[in-house]
Amino acid sequence: MQYDPFQKQAIEYINQGHSVLVSAPTGAGKTLIAEHIIREAIRKKEKVIYTAPIKALSNQKFREFQEETEGHVGILTGDVTLNAQASVLIMTTEIFRNKILESTEVLQDYAWIIFDEIHYLDDYERGSVWEESLIFLPPHMKFLGLSATIPNIDELAQWLENIHGRSVKVVRENKRPVPLHFFYQCQGEVYEEFTHLIKKGFRRVDSIQGHYGKWPQHISVRPNKPVSLIKYLFENDLLPCIYFAFSRKRTEYLAEEIQAMNFLNDQERADIMAHFKELCRRFDLTNEPSAQKLRPLIERGIGYHHAGMLPTLKEVVERLFTSRLLKVIFTTETFALGINMPARTVVFDELRKYYGRGFAVLRTRDFFQMAGRAGRRSIDTEGHVFCRVNPRYISTQELKGIVYGAPEKVASQFNTSYATILNLYQNYRERLYDIYPRSFHYFQVGKNLHKRATDLMRTKVNILKEFGCIRKNRLTAKGIFAGKVYGYELILSQLYEEGVLENFSLRELAVLSTAVVYEPRKGQQPPYLNRLAKNLERMTNKIMDDIHRLEKRAGIRDVSKRCYFHLTAAMEAWVNQEGFQETLEHTDTDEGEMVRYFRMSIQILREISEAPVSDFLKERIQQTIGLINRDVIDSEKQLRM
Ligand SMILES: Nc1ncnc2c1ncn2[C@@H]1O[C@H](COP(=O)(O)OP(=O)(O)OP(=O)(O)O)[C@@H](O)[C@H]1O
Ligand SMILES: [Mg+2]
């Protein structure tokens, strides 16, 4: 394979010993640069860390690198620890951040860190983790940051040069290896030109753009059927296609809507079914109802993929897709991030999605992350992107902004957690506030916001003092404990201080850990609770009320999360060693979600047992984890399959 100029440039900088930031479109080939570092490191007997924002991506890279490095690779993701001494260690960015805050000594042997999808720095919930990792990067480590196209990559580099006092090289590639061609489906017609879409698709309605909800009854909009679009793609030889929809239900609904169609010939059908059968056997899914439900679709070359599905079943669908036997896959956004799964065509069901606090039109960067899945290198001369447009819900202005606008800048979301603050306090005490000027936030925003950010840090320190985590300028035992349990610091450290954790039965530890991590869906019914859960709920609610009072009084907007006991009955069934299907009957949570929450329970239990707690509690926690971590919940097992 011939390296592209941007790949050559980046590799040259790396060989000269510089840290490098790369901004390049989806599918441009950023991984190759990471692989160069990995290869060189193995040759020089150095060690490398690779971090990714989502587990699906770390898992895929684990498998890829394993082949490439002949077993020199390990993984550390909170619920999985495999080969932790390996020269190439894959981890979540959270784990890396926790490690550097603890002590940089453990990182002595690592010469490089690779941050894949580094633009995650501006994720509202998790972005601060990237920023903290970069601020506290030990001086002996060089970094490679791989980013989707962002306009302010230079600003990011300047900030890093400033705080670390060493050169950071920027490599930018704006061209896509396979160019994209945009189409629109509107009022039942396909338009190749934006101007035609405006003239015809938006005819009569253009004058009232933007007045959602006030749509005049006398103007009708002709139906715009997904089925006819898929038919169009099939007839015009534009498959395989990835069809992005923004809810799990919708992906399944759409797949069933086109079930009458068939995209495979006899040979292909025989191939895909043989492959499917073998994968189901390997991943222990042969008797799983969800796999059986998928079967008649797979037989026609159709699939779906979303976070509510079993992780193993998702993996089966991914593998069928990469083997090119699936022709149409309906999926949510998770399919777009970093995973190497290109298609000839990408379809957007709509151009609005839920952004944490409500529905909004897609950001240009997110749009291109997904659109960029269209066009396979060395197979397609161009990628086709179809946007389904309903003039009732989107204005021509908005549409233009998404498709033809510039991608958004990466903006700092610096917002240190209680645990981060506690770990920093350990080393810096009251000089803690000197850290803020090292942040990207400080570099990016004006003076007024500087004050607000420092005030927020002070507020959190004061809360931690009032809560008994810091006393006389030192961390108390409670504070040391809280510093180990990221995200759930206050509730868990209170239970620890009251000595309650020590007295919990295995059952209570299991139920509590899921309640700590669980987030109910909007409008989800409160569960029926047995006595054990009622007691735990009363206990945790009382503590959370106090915590919220403290936080609200201090003016904290995003207060700590409550405990929710919706998964109690399911967790009890599971630790009683009931089967997966029986366990599922105890909850209205999707199976994939349940797996995710049980895995998160294991993770938080691990964190508790790594805090300085009694050997007795450690032993109990190990036993509890042993009861939970089996079959589909065991993510290590899945990785070894
Ligand atoms: N120089 C090259 N010539 C031909 N193919 C290449 C080249 N570099 C990379 N590729 C191929 O391009 C595909 C996409 O590469 P890769 O996954 O590294 O993209 P990426 O830039 O990381 O995209 P994403 O934003 O999705 O993470 C891979 O199949 C890879 O093998
Ligand atoms: Mg990538």
CSV table of N, CA and C and ligand atoms in Angstrom, one decimal, residues 1-7 24-33 35 57 60-61 64 116-117 119 146-149 177 336-342 369 372-373 377-378, ligand 1:
chain,number,residue,atom,x,y,z
A,1,MET,N,0.8,-1.2,0.0
A,1,MET,CA,0.0,0.0,0.0
A,1,MET,C,0.9,1.3,0.0
A,2,GLN,N,0.5,2.2,-0.9
A,2,GLN,CA,1.2,3.5,-1.0
A,2,GLN,C,0.7,4.4,0.1
A,3,TYR,N,1.6,5.0,0.9
A,3,TYR,CA,1.1,5.9,1.9
A,3,TYR,C,0.6,7.2,1.3
A,4,ASP,N,-0.4,7.8,1.8
A,4,ASP,CA,-0.8,9.1,1.4
A,4,ASP,C,0.1,10.2,1.9
A,5,PRO,N,0.2,11.4,1.2
A,5,PRO,CA,1.1,12.4,1.7
A,5,PRO,C,0.9,12.8,3.2
A,6,PHE,N,-0.3,12.9,3.6
A,6,PHE,CA,-0.5,13.3,5.1
A,6,PHE,C,0.0,12.2,6.0
A,7,GLN,N,-0.1,10.9,5.6
A,7,GLN,CA,0.4,9.8,6.4
A,7,GLN,C,1.9,9.9,6.4
A,24,ALA,N,-8.1,14.7,10.0
A,24,ALA,CA,-8.3,14.2,8.7
A,24,ALA,C,-9.7,13.6,8.7
A,25,PRO,N,-10.4,13.5,7.5
A,25,PRO,CA,-11.8,13.1,7.4
A,25,PRO,C,-11.9,11.6,7.8
A,26,THR,N,-13.1,11.2,8.1
A,26,THR,CA,-13.5,9.8,8.4
A,26,THR,C,-13.0,8.9,7.3
A,27,GLY,N,-12.4,7.9,7.6
A,27,GLY,CA,-11.9,6.9,6.6
A,27,GLY,C,-10.7,7.3,5.8
A,28,ALA,N,-10.0,8.4,6.2
A,28,ALA,CA,-8.9,8.8,5.5
A,28,ALA,C,-7.7,7.9,5.7
A,29,GLY,N,-7.6,7.2,6.8
A,29,GLY,CA,-6.5,6.3,7.1
A,29,GLY,C,-5.6,6.7,8.2
A,30,LYS,N,-6.2,7.2,9.3
A,30,LYS,CA,-5.4,7.7,10.4
A,30,LYS,C,-4.8,6.6,11.2
A,31,THR,N,-5.4,5.4,11.2
A,31,THR,CA,-4.9,4.3,11.9
A,31,THR,C,-3.5,3.9,11.5
A,32,LEU,N,-3.2,4.0,10.2
A,32,LEU,CA,-1.9,3.6,9.7
A,32,LEU,C,-0.8,4.4,10.5
A,33,ILE,N,-1.0,5.6,10.9
A,33,ILE,CA,0.0,6.4,11.6
A,33,ILE,C,0.2,5.8,13.0
A,35,GLU,N,-0.3,2.8,13.8
A,35,GLU,CA,0.3,1.5,13.6
A,35,GLU,C,1.8,1.6,13.4
A,57,LEU,N,-14.7,0.4,19.9
A,57,LEU,CA,-13.5,0.7,19.2
A,57,LEU,C,-12.3,0.1,19.8
A,60,GLN,N,-12.2,-3.5,18.8
A,60,GLN,CA,-11.9,-3.8,17.4
A,60,GLN,C,-10.3,-3.6,17.3
A,61,LYS,N,-9.8,-2.5,17.9
A,61,LYS,CA,-8.4,-2.3,17.8
A,61,LYS,C,-7.6,-3.4,18.5
A,64,GLU,N,-7.4,-6.1,15.9
A,64,GLU,CA,-6.6,-5.7,14.8
A,64,GLU,C,-5.1,-5.8,15.2
A,116,ASP,N,-7.0,8.3,20.1
A,116,ASP,CA,-7.8,8.2,18.8
A,116,ASP,C,-9.1,9.0,19.1
A,117,GLU,N,-9.6,9.6,18.0
A,117,GLU,CA,-10.8,10.4,18.1
A,117,GLU,C,-10.7,11.5,19.2
A,119,HIS,N,-11.0,14.5,19.2
A,119,HIS,CA,-12.0,15.6,19.2
A,119,HIS,C,-13.1,15.3,20.3
A,146,LEU,N,-5.4,11.7,17.1
A,146,LEU,CA,-6.0,11.6,15.8
A,146,LEU,C,-7.4,12.1,15.9
A,147,SER,N,-7.8,13.0,15.0
A,147,SER,CA,-9.0,13.7,15.1
A,147,SER,C,-9.8,13.7,13.8
A,148,ALA,N,-11.1,13.8,13.9
A,148,ALA,CA,-11.9,14.0,12.7
A,148,ALA,C,-11.6,15.5,12.3
A,149,THR,N,-12.1,15.9,11.1
A,149,THR,CA,-11.8,17.2,10.6
A,149,THR,C,-12.3,18.3,11.6
A,177,PRO,N,-10.4,10.6,0.7
A,177,PRO,CA,-9.8,9.7,-0.3
A,177,PRO,C,-10.9,9.3,-1.4
A,336,ALA,N,-20.9,4.8,13.7
A,336,ALA,CA,-20.1,5.8,12.9
A,336,ALA,C,-18.7,6.1,13.4
A,337,LEU,N,-18.5,5.7,14.7
A,337,LEU,CA,-17.3,6.2,15.3
A,337,LEU,C,-16.1,5.3,15.2
A,338,GLY,N,-15.2,5.6,14.3
A,338,GLY,CA,-13.9,4.9,14.2
A,338,GLY,C,-13.9,3.5,13.7
A,339,ILE,N,-15.0,2.8,13.9
A,339,ILE,CA,-15.0,1.4,13.5
A,339,ILE,C,-14.9,1.4,12.0
A,340,ASN,N,-14.0,0.5,11.5
A,340,ASN,CA,-13.8,0.5,10.0
A,340,ASN,C,-14.8,-0.3,9.3
A,341,MET,N,-15.9,0.3,8.9
A,341,MET,CA,-17.1,-0.4,8.4
A,341,MET,C,-17.7,0.3,7.2
A,342,PRO,N,-17.0,0.5,6.1
A,342,PRO,CA,-17.5,1.4,5.1
A,342,PRO,C,-18.5,0.7,4.2
A,369,GLN,N,-19.1,12.7,10.2
A,369,GLN,CA,-18.6,11.5,10.8
A,369,GLN,C,-19.4,10.3,10.3
A,372,GLY,N,-19.2,10.1,6.2
A,372,GLY,CA,-17.9,9.6,5.8
A,372,GLY,C,-17.8,8.1,5.7
A,373,ARG,N,-18.8,7.4,6.2
A,373,ARG,CA,-18.7,5.9,6.1
A,373,ARG,C,-19.1,5.5,4.6
A,377,ARG,N,-12.6,2.7,0.0
A,377,ARG,CA,-11.3,2.9,-0.8
A,377,ARG,C,-11.1,1.7,-1.7
A,378,SER,N,-10.6,2.0,-2.9
A,378,SER,CA,-10.3,1.0,-3.9
A,378,SER,C,-11.5,0.1,-4.4
B,1,LIG,N1,-2.7,4.9,1.9
B,1,LIG,C1,-3.7,4.1,1.8
B,1,LIG,N2,-4.1,3.6,0.7
B,1,LIG,C2,-5.2,2.8,0.6
B,1,LIG,N3,-6.0,2.5,1.6
B,1,LIG,C3,-5.7,3.0,2.8
B,1,LIG,C4,-4.6,3.9,3.0
B,1,LIG,N4,-4.6,4.2,4.3
B,1,LIG,C5,-5.6,3.6,4.9
B,1,LIG,N5,-6.3,2.9,4.0
B,1,LIG,C6,-7.5,2.1,4.3
B,1,LIG,O1,-8.6,3.0,4.5
B,1,LIG,C7,-9.5,2.5,5.4
B,1,LIG,C8,-9.9,3.5,6.6
B,1,LIG,O2,-8.8,3.7,7.4
B,1,LIG,P1,-8.9,4.1,8.9
B,1,LIG,O3,-9.8,3.3,9.7
B,1,LIG,O4,-7.5,4.3,9.4
B,1,LIG,O5,-9.6,5.6,8.8
B,1,LIG,P2,-9.6,6.7,9.9
B,1,LIG,O6,-9.0,7.9,9.3
B,1,LIG,O7,-9.1,6.2,11.2
B,1,LIG,O8,-11.2,7.0,10.0
B,1,LIG,P3,-12.2,7.2,11.2
B,1,LIG,O9,-12.4,8.7,11.3
B,1,LIG,O10,-13.4,6.5,10.8
B,1,LIG,O11,-11.5,6.7,12.4
B,1,LIG,C9,-8.9,1.2,5.9
B,1,LIG,O12,-9.5,0.1,5.3
B,1,LIG,C10,-7.5,1.3,5.5
B,1,LIG,O13,-6.9,0.0,5.2
